[in-house]
Amino acid sequence: AEAAAANARRDAAALDWTPAGPVEELPGEERGVGSIYNLEERSCEEVAAMLAMPVNTVKTHLHRARAKLAAELGPTMAKEAAA
């Protein structure tokens, strides 16, 4: 039962990053880094190696992508919580 719950949480997290709406509108590098990190469940070091970029650049792209998504989805999430 615990394994099924963990899988369900992982699947739900992956669905949050599927390319739709605000995620599609992210700049290419931010979308690519975020997709690899979230959907493929890779570490920052693995993403950096895959994309041949420094680890800190990967972290910067993730930070920017998350900030943009939070700004975009913040009002949407507040409306859903109030409903």
XYZ file of C-alpha atoms in Angstrom:
83
model
C 0.000 0.000 0.000
C 2.844 2.389 0.859
C 4.554 1.668 -2.466
C 1.332 2.417 -4.348
C 0.924 5.696 -2.460
C 4.533 6.664 -3.212
C 4.007 5.864 -6.892
C 0.823 7.935 -6.945
C 2.653 10.914 -5.401
C 5.478 10.563 -7.923
C 3.015 10.366 -10.808
C 1.133 13.425 -9.546
C 4.396 15.383 -9.306
C 5.279 14.383 -12.867
C 1.867 15.493 -14.096
C 2.483 18.944 -12.626
C 5.415 19.378 -15.016
C 3.887 18.008 -18.197
C 4.256 20.487 -21.065
C 0.920 22.277 -20.941
C -0.075 25.847 -20.308
C 2.530 27.779 -18.332
C 5.224 25.109 -18.669
C 5.046 25.347 -22.465
C 5.645 29.070 -22.223
C 8.925 28.762 -20.311
C 12.081 29.575 -22.276
C 13.628 26.499 -23.898
C 16.510 25.929 -21.475
C 14.338 26.394 -18.402
C 11.675 24.061 -19.795
C 14.266 21.465 -20.841
C 16.160 21.476 -17.561
C 12.920 21.399 -15.565
C 11.504 18.564 -17.619
C 14.598 16.392 -17.280
C 14.922 17.152 -13.567
C 11.235 16.556 -12.754
C 9.972 14.021 -15.268
C 13.077 11.862 -15.455
C 13.814 12.404 -11.740
C 17.458 13.271 -12.385
C 19.782 15.128 -10.024
C 21.191 18.528 -10.914
C 24.546 16.849 -11.524
C 22.986 14.337 -13.929
C 21.108 17.055 -15.809
C 24.313 19.089 -16.077
C 26.201 16.121 -17.512
C 23.393 15.333 -19.973
C 23.218 18.913 -21.224
C 26.947 19.681 -20.989
C 26.459 22.695 -18.743
C 27.721 23.614 -15.270
C 25.700 22.395 -12.291
C 25.124 25.957 -11.098
C 23.628 26.832 -14.497
C 21.180 23.932 -14.105
C 20.261 25.197 -10.638
C 19.747 28.718 -12.008
C 17.444 27.447 -14.771
C 15.448 25.418 -12.229
C 15.149 28.405 -9.894
C 13.968 30.699 -12.686
C 11.501 28.122 -14.024
C 10.004 27.538 -10.585
C 9.727 31.274 -9.923
C 7.964 31.876 -13.248
C 5.581 28.977 -12.688
C 4.822 30.104 -9.136
C 4.072 33.617 -10.383
C 1.856 32.261 -13.146
C 0.084 29.578 -11.123
C -0.114 31.418 -7.811
C -3.402 33.192 -8.568
C -4.820 30.016 -10.122
C -3.934 27.946 -7.082
C -5.437 30.547 -4.720
C -8.726 30.474 -6.662
C -8.856 26.657 -6.523
C -8.138 26.626 -2.785
C -10.945 29.125 -2.135
C -13.489 27.096 -4.141
